[in-house]
Short mmCIF file of C-alpha atoms in Angstrom, two decimals:
data_model
loop_
_atom_site.label_atom_id
_atom_site.label_comp_id
_atom_site.label_asym_id
_atom_site.label_seq_id
_atom_site.Cartn_x
_atom_site.Cartn_y
_atom_site.Cartn_z
CA MET A 1 16.78 -99.46 21.34
CA PRO A 2 18.72 -97.17 19.05
CA THR A 3 22.29 -96.98 20.18
CA GLU A 4 24.44 -95.47 17.46
CA LYS A 5 24.50 -91.91 16.24
CA SER A 6 21.68 -91.98 13.74
CA PRO A 7 20.78 -88.55 12.47
CA GLU A 8 18.14 -90.15 10.29
CA GLY A 9 16.86 -92.54 12.96
CA PRO A 10 14.10 -91.91 15.48
CA ARG A 11 16.51 -90.96 18.28
CA GLY A 12 18.47 -88.50 16.16
CA TYR A 13 15.21 -87.10 14.91
CA ALA A 14 13.84 -86.62 18.43
CA LYS A 15 17.09 -85.03 19.53
CA GLY A 16 17.04 -82.62 16.60
CA ARG A 17 13.45 -81.79 17.32
CA ARG A 18 14.22 -81.10 20.98
CA LYS A 19 17.14 -78.87 20.00
CA ARG A 20 14.90 -77.02 17.59
CA GLU A 21 12.39 -76.40 20.39
CA GLN A 22 15.15 -75.14 22.69
CA ILE A 23 16.30 -72.70 20.02
CA ILE A 24 12.75 -71.43 19.57
CA GLU A 25 12.36 -71.00 23.34
CA SER A 26 15.64 -69.15 23.63
CA ALA A 27 14.84 -66.94 20.64
CA THR A 28 11.40 -66.16 22.08
CA ALA A 29 13.04 -64.86 25.27
CA MET A 30 15.73 -62.98 23.38
CA PHE A 31 13.38 -61.30 20.88
CA GLY A 32 11.21 -60.25 23.81
CA GLU A 33 14.10 -58.84 25.81
CA VAL A 34 15.96 -56.83 23.19
CA GLY A 35 13.75 -57.01 20.11
CA TYR A 36 14.36 -58.81 16.85
CA ASN A 37 16.71 -56.22 15.38
CA SER A 38 19.14 -56.39 18.28
CA ALA A 39 18.92 -60.11 18.98
CA SER A 40 22.04 -62.03 18.04
CA LEU A 41 22.00 -65.58 16.66
CA ARG A 42 25.36 -66.15 18.33
CA GLU A 43 23.95 -65.30 21.73
CA ILE A 44 20.88 -67.45 21.15
CA SER A 45 23.06 -70.41 20.20
CA ALA A 46 25.30 -69.82 23.22
CA ARG A 47 22.28 -69.87 25.53
CA VAL A 48 21.08 -73.16 24.04
CA GLY A 49 24.60 -74.57 24.21
CA ILE A 50 25.09 -75.30 20.53
CA SER A 51 27.47 -73.85 17.97
CA HIS A 52 26.50 -71.03 15.67
CA PRO A 53 26.67 -73.31 12.58
CA GLY A 54 24.58 -75.79 14.58
CA LEU A 55 21.88 -73.18 14.91
CA LEU A 56 22.13 -72.25 11.23
CA HIS A 57 21.49 -75.91 10.39
CA HIS A 58 18.03 -75.53 11.94
CA PHE A 59 17.37 -71.90 10.95
CA PRO A 60 19.45 -70.59 8.05
CA THR A 61 18.54 -66.94 8.79
CA LYS A 62 17.32 -64.87 11.72
CA ALA A 63 14.13 -64.20 9.78
CA ASP A 64 13.51 -67.96 9.52
CA LEU A 65 13.89 -68.24 13.26
CA LEU A 66 11.49 -65.34 13.79
CA ALA A 67 8.90 -66.99 11.54
CA ALA A 68 9.24 -70.23 13.53
CA VAL A 69 8.83 -68.42 16.86
CA LEU A 70 5.66 -66.68 15.68
CA GLN A 71 4.19 -69.82 14.14
CA HIS A 72 4.91 -71.78 17.32
CA ARG A 73 3.21 -69.13 19.50
CA ASP A 74 0.19 -68.85 17.25
CA GLU A 75 -0.38 -72.59 17.26
CA ALA A 76 -0.14 -72.77 21.05
CA ASP A 77 -2.41 -69.75 21.60
CA ASN A 78 -5.01 -70.81 19.05
CA GLU A 79 -5.29 -74.21 20.67
CA LEU A 80 -6.01 -72.67 24.07
CA LEU A 81 -8.47 -70.15 22.63
CA GLN A 82 -10.31 -72.85 20.69
CA ALA A 83 -10.45 -75.05 23.79
CA ASP A 84 -12.07 -72.17 25.71
CA LEU A 85 -14.63 -71.51 22.98
CA GLU A 86 -15.46 -75.21 22.73
CA GLY A 87 -15.64 -75.34 26.52
CA GLY A 88 -18.55 -72.90 26.52
CA TYR A 89 -16.82 -69.56 27.05
CA ASP A 90 -18.01 -66.87 24.70
CA PHE A 91 -15.56 -64.81 22.68
CA PHE A 92 -15.26 -61.92 25.16
CA GLN A 93 -14.83 -64.31 28.07
CA ALA A 94 -12.18 -66.21 26.16
CA LEU A 95 -10.33 -62.92 25.59
CA VAL A 96 -10.27 -62.17 29.29
CA ARG A 97 -8.96 -65.69 29.94
CA LEU A 98 -6.26 -65.16 27.31
CA VAL A 99 -5.13 -62.03 29.13
CA GLU A 100 -5.24 -63.92 32.44
CA ARG A 101 -2.87 -66.47 30.92
CA ASN A 102 -0.64 -63.69 29.59
CA GLN A 103 -0.26 -62.36 33.11
CA GLN A 104 1.49 -65.64 33.94
CA ARG A 105 4.00 -65.35 31.09
CA PRO A 106 5.86 -62.07 30.82
CA GLY A 107 8.20 -63.51 28.19
CA ILE A 108 5.39 -63.94 25.68
CA VAL A 109 3.97 -60.51 26.43
CA GLU A 110 7.42 -59.01 25.93
CA LEU A 111 7.76 -60.85 22.64
CA TYR A 112 4.59 -59.44 21.14
CA SER A 113 5.07 -55.95 22.55
CA SER A 114 8.60 -55.66 21.19
CA LEU A 115 7.93 -57.30 17.85
CA SER A 116 4.66 -55.56 17.03
CA ALA A 117 6.25 -52.14 17.62
CA GLU A 118 9.39 -53.00 15.66
CA ALA A 119 7.43 -54.64 12.86
CA THR A 120 5.45 -51.50 12.09
CA SER A 121 8.48 -50.54 9.95
CA PRO A 122 7.73 -51.64 6.39
CA GLY A 123 11.14 -53.30 5.99
CA HIS A 124 10.83 -55.55 9.04
CA PRO A 125 10.65 -59.31 8.30
CA ALA A 126 7.52 -59.68 10.47
CA HIS A 127 5.79 -56.63 8.95
CA GLU A 128 3.35 -58.56 6.76
CA TYR A 129 2.81 -61.13 9.47
CA PHE A 130 1.63 -58.42 11.89
CA GLN A 131 -0.46 -56.69 9.24
CA ASN A 132 -2.28 -59.98 8.63
CA ARG A 133 -2.50 -60.77 12.32
CA TYR A 134 -4.15 -57.43 13.10
CA ASP A 135 -6.49 -57.74 10.12
CA MET A 136 -7.64 -61.14 11.32
CA THR A 137 -7.95 -60.12 14.97
CA ILE A 138 -9.90 -56.95 14.22
CA THR A 139 -12.14 -58.78 11.75
CA ALA A 140 -12.91 -61.47 14.34
CA MET A 141 -13.65 -58.81 16.93
CA ARG A 142 -15.88 -56.86 14.55
CA THR A 143 -17.81 -60.00 13.61
CA GLU A 144 -18.39 -60.76 17.28
CA ILE A 145 -19.58 -57.21 17.93
CA GLU A 146 -21.90 -57.26 14.92
CA SER A 147 -23.51 -60.45 16.10
CA ARG A 148 -23.97 -58.99 19.59
CA ILE A 149 -25.60 -55.91 18.10
CA THR A 150 -27.94 -58.15 16.10
CA ALA A 151 -28.73 -60.13 19.26
CA GLY A 152 -29.57 -56.89 21.09
CA GLU A 153 -26.69 -57.34 23.54
CA MET A 154 -24.97 -54.17 22.39
CA PRO A 155 -26.55 -50.82 21.46
CA ALA A 156 -27.58 -50.51 17.83
CA ALA A 157 -25.58 -47.27 17.60
CA THR A 158 -22.31 -49.11 18.29
CA ASP A 159 -19.72 -48.65 15.54
CA PRO A 160 -18.42 -52.21 15.09
CA ASP A 161 -15.11 -51.24 13.51
CA SER A 162 -14.21 -48.50 15.97
CA THR A 163 -15.25 -50.67 18.92
CA ALA A 164 -13.28 -53.66 17.62
CA ARG A 165 -10.16 -51.56 17.11
CA ALA A 166 -10.53 -50.06 20.56
CA VAL A 167 -10.64 -53.48 22.26
CA VAL A 168 -7.55 -54.68 20.39
CA ALA A 169 -5.70 -51.42 21.08
CA LEU A 170 -6.61 -51.59 24.74
CA MET A 171 -5.17 -55.09 25.06
CA ASP A 172 -1.94 -54.03 23.36
CA GLY A 173 -1.51 -50.85 25.35
CA LEU A 174 -2.10 -52.58 28.67
CA GLN A 175 0.86 -54.83 27.98
CA ILE A 176 3.21 -51.84 27.97
CA GLN A 177 1.85 -50.66 31.33
CA TRP A 178 2.03 -54.16 32.74
CA LEU A 179 5.61 -54.77 31.59
CA LEU A 180 6.74 -51.37 32.85
CA GLY A 181 5.20 -52.20 36.23
CA ARG A 182 7.40 -55.24 36.81
CA ASP A 183 9.93 -53.33 38.89
CA ALA A 184 7.94 -50.17 39.62
CA GLN A 185 6.64 -48.89 42.92
CA GLY A 186 2.94 -49.17 43.65
CA PRO A 187 0.27 -51.63 42.53
CA ARG A 188 0.63 -53.24 39.15
CA VAL A 189 -2.11 -52.98 36.53
CA ASP A 190 -4.42 -56.02 36.36
CA MET A 191 -4.76 -56.31 32.60
CA ALA A 192 -7.60 -58.83 32.73
CA GLN A 193 -9.62 -56.65 35.10
CA VAL A 194 -9.21 -53.49 32.99
CA LEU A 195 -10.21 -55.43 29.87
CA LEU A 196 -13.23 -56.89 31.67
CA ASP A 197 -14.27 -53.42 32.92
CA HIS A 198 -14.01 -52.15 29.37
CA LEU A 199 -15.97 -55.04 27.83
CA ARG A 200 -18.75 -54.58 30.39
CA LEU A 201 -18.94 -50.94 29.44
CA VAL A 202 -18.95 -51.62 25.72
CA ALA A 203 -21.38 -54.49 25.82
CA ARG A 204 -23.46 -53.06 28.65
CA ILE A 205 -24.17 -56.57 29.82
CA ASP A 206 -23.07 -58.43 32.89
CA MET A 207 -20.40 -60.88 31.89
CA THR A 208 -19.71 -63.31 34.67
CA VAL A 209 -16.32 -64.62 33.76
CA ALA A 210 -14.86 -67.52 35.64
CA VAL A 211 -11.29 -66.38 35.99
CA PRO A 212 -9.33 -69.57 36.46
CA ALA A 213 -6.46 -70.11 38.84
CA PRO A 214 -3.12 -69.93 37.06
CA ALA A 215 -2.55 -73.16 35.15
CA SER A 216 0.00 -75.37 36.85
CA ASP A 217 2.07 -75.59 33.66
CA ALA A 218 2.28 -71.83 33.29
CA ALA A 219 5.74 -70.39 32.79
CA PRO A 220 7.06 -68.96 36.06
CA ALA A 221 7.13 -65.18 36.23
CA ARG A 222 10.57 -63.74 35.62
CA ALA A 223 12.03 -60.99 37.74
CA MET B 1 21.14 -29.49 29.17
CA PRO B 2 24.83 -29.64 28.28
CA THR B 3 26.38 -26.25 27.65
CA GLU B 4 28.02 -25.70 24.28
CA LYS B 5 31.54 -24.46 23.93
CA SER B 6 31.57 -21.56 21.53
CA PRO B 7 35.12 -20.41 20.82
CA GLU B 8 33.90 -18.42 17.84
CA GLY B 9 31.38 -16.28 19.69
CA PRO B 10 27.62 -16.03 19.10
CA ARG B 11 27.82 -17.23 15.52
CA GLY B 12 29.74 -20.36 16.47
CA TYR B 13 27.24 -20.91 19.26
CA ALA B 14 24.28 -20.64 16.89
CA LYS B 15 25.97 -23.04 14.51
CA GLY B 16 26.60 -25.55 17.30
CA ARG B 17 23.04 -25.21 18.44
CA ARG B 18 21.72 -25.81 14.95
CA LYS B 19 23.93 -28.88 14.60
CA ARG B 20 22.67 -30.15 17.93
CA GLU B 21 19.07 -29.80 16.74
CA GLN B 22 19.88 -31.63 13.52
CA ILE B 23 21.39 -34.50 15.50
CA ILE B 24 18.27 -34.70 17.68
CA GLU B 25 16.03 -34.71 14.60
CA SER B 26 18.05 -37.42 12.94
CA ALA B 27 18.15 -39.51 16.13
CA THR B 28 14.39 -39.12 16.55
CA ALA B 29 13.83 -40.59 13.09
CA MET B 30 16.39 -43.36 13.61
CA PHE B 31 15.14 -44.43 17.06
CA GLY B 32 11.63 -44.56 15.60
CA GLU B 33 12.65 -46.61 12.59
CA VAL B 34 14.83 -49.28 14.16
CA GLY B 35 14.55 -48.68 17.91
CA TYR B 36 17.15 -47.40 20.32
CA ASN B 37 19.01 -50.67 20.68
CA SER B 38 19.68 -51.01 16.97
CA ALA B 39 20.29 -47.36 16.19
CA SER B 40 23.89 -46.52 15.38
CA LEU B 41 25.58 -43.25 16.30
CA ARG B 42 27.75 -43.58 13.22
CA GLU B 43 24.70 -43.71 10.97
CA ILE B 44 23.07 -40.80 12.77
CA SER B 45 26.21 -38.68 12.33
CA ALA B 46 26.45 -39.69 8.67
CA ARG B 47 22.87 -38.57 8.06
CA VAL B 48 23.57 -35.21 9.66
CA GLY B 49 26.80 -34.89 7.75
CA ILE B 50 29.19 -34.63 10.68
CA SER B 51 31.94 -36.90 11.91
CA HIS B 52 31.41 -39.47 14.62
CA PRO B 53 33.69 -37.56 17.04
CA GLY B 54 31.74 -34.44 16.09
CA LEU B 55 28.57 -36.11 17.28
CA LEU B 56 30.26 -37.34 20.47
CA HIS B 57 31.22 -33.73 21.20
CA HIS B 58 27.51 -32.94 21.51
CA PHE B 59 26.36 -36.26 23.00
CA PRO B 60 29.07 -38.35 24.65
CA THR B 61 26.90 -41.51 24.72
CA LYS B 62 23.87 -42.90 22.91
CA ALA B 63 21.95 -42.72 26.20
CA ASP B 64 22.68 -38.98 26.41
CA LEU B 65 21.28 -38.56 22.93
CA LEU B 66 18.18 -40.55 23.84
CA ALA B 67 17.62 -38.37 26.91
CA ALA B 68 17.92 -35.24 24.75
CA VAL B 69 15.45 -36.60 22.19
CA LEU B 70 12.87 -37.40 24.87
CA GLN B 71 13.33 -34.08 26.67
CA HIS B 72 12.98 -32.20 23.39
CA ARG B 73 9.76 -34.05 22.50
CA ASP B 74 8.24 -33.58 25.93
CA GLU B 75 8.88 -29.86 25.90
CA ALA B 76 7.34 -29.46 22.46
CA ASP B 77 4.29 -31.60 23.30
CA ASN B 78 3.67 -30.01 26.68
CA GLU B 79 3.69 -26.56 25.12
CA LEU B 80 1.01 -27.56 22.61
CA LEU B 81 -1.10 -29.32 25.23
CA GLN B 82 -0.89 -26.34 27.60
CA ALA B 83 -1.83 -23.98 24.78
CA ASP B 84 -4.95 -26.08 24.09
CA LEU B 85 -5.96 -26.14 27.76
CA GLU B 86 -5.42 -22.41 28.08
CA GLY B 87 -7.34 -21.94 24.82
CA GLY B 88 -10.47 -23.40 26.40
CA TYR B 89 -10.32 -27.03 25.38
CA ASP B 90 -10.97 -29.43 28.21
CA PHE B 91 -8.60 -32.30 28.98
CA PHE B 92 -10.41 -34.93 26.89
CA GLN B 93 -10.72 -32.57 23.95
CA ALA B 94 -7.04 -31.71 24.21
CA LEU B 95 -6.24 -35.43 24.10
CA VAL B 96 -8.17 -35.86 20.87
CA ARG B 97 -6.34 -32.88 19.42
CA LEU B 98 -3.03 -34.38 20.49
CA VAL B 99 -3.88 -37.55 18.58
CA GLU B 100 -4.98 -35.46 15.59
CA ARG B 101 -1.53 -33.87 15.59
CA ASN B 102 0.11 -37.27 15.91
CA GLN B 103 -1.64 -38.38 12.75
CA GLN B 104 0.39 -35.72 10.95
CA ARG B 105 3.74 -36.94 12.26
CA PRO B 106 4.42 -40.65 11.87
CA GLY B 107 8.04 -40.21 12.95
CA ILE B 108 7.03 -39.14 16.46
CA VAL B 109 4.47 -41.92 16.74
CA GLU B 110 7.12 -44.42 15.65
CA LEU B 111 9.52 -43.03 18.22
CA TYR B 112 7.19 -43.56 21.17
CA SER B 113 5.87 -46.91 19.97
CA SER B 114 9.36 -48.32 19.50
CA LEU B 115 10.89 -46.83 22.61
CA SER B 116 8.06 -47.57 25.02
CA ALA B 117 8.08 -51.25 24.01
CA GLU B 118 11.88 -51.52 24.18
CA ALA B 119 12.08 -49.60 27.43
CA THR B 120 9.87 -52.06 29.29
CA SER B 121 13.12 -54.03 29.80
CA PRO B 122 14.52 -53.01 33.21
CA GLY B 123 18.02 -52.49 31.80
CA HIS B 124 16.98 -50.03 29.08
CA PRO B 125 18.31 -46.45 29.53
CA ALA B 126 14.79 -45.02 29.09
CA HIS B 127 13.17 -47.52 31.48
CA GLU B 128 12.77 -45.12 34.41
CA TYR B 129 11.79 -42.30 32.09
CA PHE B 130 8.88 -44.35 30.75
CA GLN B 131 7.89 -45.58 34.21
CA ASN B 132 7.65 -41.95 35.35
CA ARG B 133 5.94 -40.84 32.16
CA TYR B 134 3.22 -43.47 32.52
CA ASP B 135 2.80 -42.71 36.21
CA MET B 136 2.28 -39.04 35.46
CA THR B 137 -0.02 -39.63 32.50
CA ILE B 138 -2.21 -42.12 34.33
CA THR B 139 -2.34 -39.91 37.40
CA ALA B 140 -3.41 -36.91 35.29
CA MET B 141 -6.06 -39.02 33.59
CA ARG B 142 -7.34 -40.40 36.90
CA THR B 143 -7.56 -36.90 38.38
CA GLU B 144 -9.56 -35.72 35.38
CA ILE B 145 -11.93 -38.70 35.67
CA GLU B 146 -12.40 -38.19 39.40
CA SER B 147 -13.33 -34.56 38.89
CA ARG B 148 -15.81 -35.53 36.16
CA ILE B 149 -17.37 -38.10 38.49
CA THR B 150 -17.68 -35.42 41.16
CA ALA B 151 -19.24 -33.06 38.61
CA GLY B 152 -21.78 -35.74 37.66
CA GLU B 153 -20.43 -36.00 34.12
CA MET B 154 -19.41 -39.61 34.55
CA PRO B 155 -21.29 -42.39 36.37
CA ALA B 156 -20.50 -42.66 40.07
CA ALA B 157 -19.70 -46.35 39.56
CA THR B 158 -16.77 -45.55 37.26
CA ASP B 159 -13.47 -46.98 38.47
CA PRO B 160 -11.10 -44.01 37.97
CA ASP B 161 -7.91 -46.05 37.88
CA SER B 162 -9.15 -48.73 35.50
CA THR B 163 -10.77 -46.14 33.24
CA ALA B 164 -7.64 -43.98 33.20
CA ARG B 165 -5.43 -46.94 32.34
CA ALA B 166 -7.83 -48.00 29.60
CA VAL B 167 -7.71 -44.59 27.90
CA VAL B 168 -3.90 -44.50 27.97
CA ALA B 169 -3.70 -48.10 26.74
CA LEU B 170 -6.14 -47.39 23.95
CA MET B 171 -4.06 -44.46 22.71
CA ASP B 172 -0.88 -46.56 22.74
CA GLY B 173 -2.42 -49.56 21.04
CA LEU B 174 -3.99 -47.48 18.28
CA GLN B 175 -0.53 -46.27 17.30
CA ILE B 176 0.52 -49.81 16.43
CA GLN B 177 -2.55 -50.28 14.22
CA TRP B 178 -2.04 -46.88 12.62
CA LEU B 179 1.66 -47.46 11.88
CA LEU B 180 0.98 -50.94 10.51
CA GLY B 181 -1.66 -49.44 8.23
CA ARG B 182 0.79 -47.14 6.43
CA ASP B 183 1.31 -49.54 3.56
CA ALA B 184 -1.61 -51.91 4.12
CA GLN B 185 -4.66 -52.47 1.96
CA GLY B 186 -7.96 -51.04 3.07
CA PRO B 187 -8.90 -47.99 5.10
CA ARG B 188 -6.51 -46.84 7.77
CA VAL B 189 -7.60 -46.48 11.37
CA ASP B 190 -8.53 -42.92 12.38
CA MET B 191 -6.93 -42.82 15.83
CA ALA B 192 -8.60 -39.58 16.87
CA GLN B 193 -12.04 -40.87 15.92
CA VAL B 194 -11.65 -44.16 17.81
CA LEU B 195 -10.41 -42.26 20.87
CA LEU B 196 -13.33 -39.84 20.62
CA ASP B 197 -15.82 -42.73 20.30
CA HIS B 198 -14.28 -44.27 23.39
CA LEU B 199 -14.31 -41.07 25.43
CA ARG B 200 -17.96 -40.48 24.55
CA LEU B 201 -18.76 -43.96 25.75
CA VAL B 202 -16.78 -43.58 28.96
CA ALA B 203 -17.99 -40.11 29.80
CA ARG B 204 -21.48 -40.64 28.40
CA ILE B 205 -21.58 -37.01 27.42
CA ASP B 206 -21.57 -35.30 24.06
CA MET B 207 -18.15 -33.86 23.47
CA THR B 208 -18.16 -31.53 20.55
CA VAL B 209 -14.53 -31.38 19.64
CA ALA B 210 -13.33 -28.93 17.07
CA VAL B 211 -10.88 -31.06 15.16
CA PRO B 212 -8.52 -28.56 13.56
CA ALA B 213 -7.20 -28.70 10.04
CA PRO B 214 -3.66 -30.09 9.94
CA ALA B 215 -1.25 -27.39 11.05
CA SER B 216 0.73 -25.98 8.15
CA ASP B 217 4.00 -26.64 9.95
CA ALA B 218 3.18 -30.31 10.53
CA ALA B 219 5.84 -32.79 9.45
CA PRO B 220 4.95 -34.30 6.08
CA ALA B 221 3.82 -37.93 6.19
CA ARG B 222 6.59 -40.35 5.24
CA ALA B 223 5.99 -43.26 2.92
#
């Protein structure tokens, strides 16, 4: 059993790794709440309970921290999406399930809504990241639509690019409505249902999607 | 609207009014570029060429300035929308024309994209404004869809609420793609065309929309 302070040893390594994860979690919440531009490294370090230089040891700049947050989220989301696709869900079904999961985690939805809007400015450190992310997402969507057209599941007159962009835009825009509805009067938008309605219209096929119960390890909804 | 003090008579009043407009213009650009949270009153006053106290004379707080920016935009947009409706365009056509106009003014698109994402946070000074704005927009859209269903122009099975939310979400999400495309490789998304494709699909009617040439007084596109 390691006993001494051993920054190089397994225990020190695990501790550093845990601290790093806590910083990423805290930054994820903070970037979502106030955006990247307004987020303060000092406040993030205070929330985690480490010193400001302690945080800088892990992430020398705010942009480094942002890159780590985005990479961390992408890895987690890609794993879940891949698991769905390997589990027999088709691409459209997997999208609806992704949105179902998002409805259990407002912090992540906030993060992407805030950052994607901020990062449209060419000088933003996540600008290229979001350009690439949208390129990849729209390309994947277009490829899916093209193969459905070929399979006769979507009308031959469908414009794959326009339809792909519309689906992605719809998913983004719904997040704003959903976040705004947190403390509003009246019923809140069901993002997964609106997406499903839209996909059924676009694809003109019946898509029976097994919408799962919220995963037990889902982040609790914040007020 | 705050009343201006004009010790120097009509000319001083006109000057104060012009200064006020310049501040609103500058704030519109700034809020769009970096968001409300990060925007600095000092930088806005420097851009306009007045002192910081000079700016505070017109707008005592940043939240007052934000309210003025939003009110100014709403008045301008509502006038144009009303003119289209009175000119014989139907609601869907007027929406496409609105998006056409937006494609000539990236600063305004930036403003709404940044602010709507930021303002999803319950503490944001424009939070209630955006809640009300979305309520009104979605209600107007739902009313339009319901009357088209009644008129037999849309399938009776259409869910008015889901369809209304989808159209609004689509318009919002396209703005992110369009702004990100400013300095990206490849063709840029045509927001008006994607919206029109979507409306044709939803309404399953042919909507011949006269897309006007860019208005000569449109703001020039920024790099």
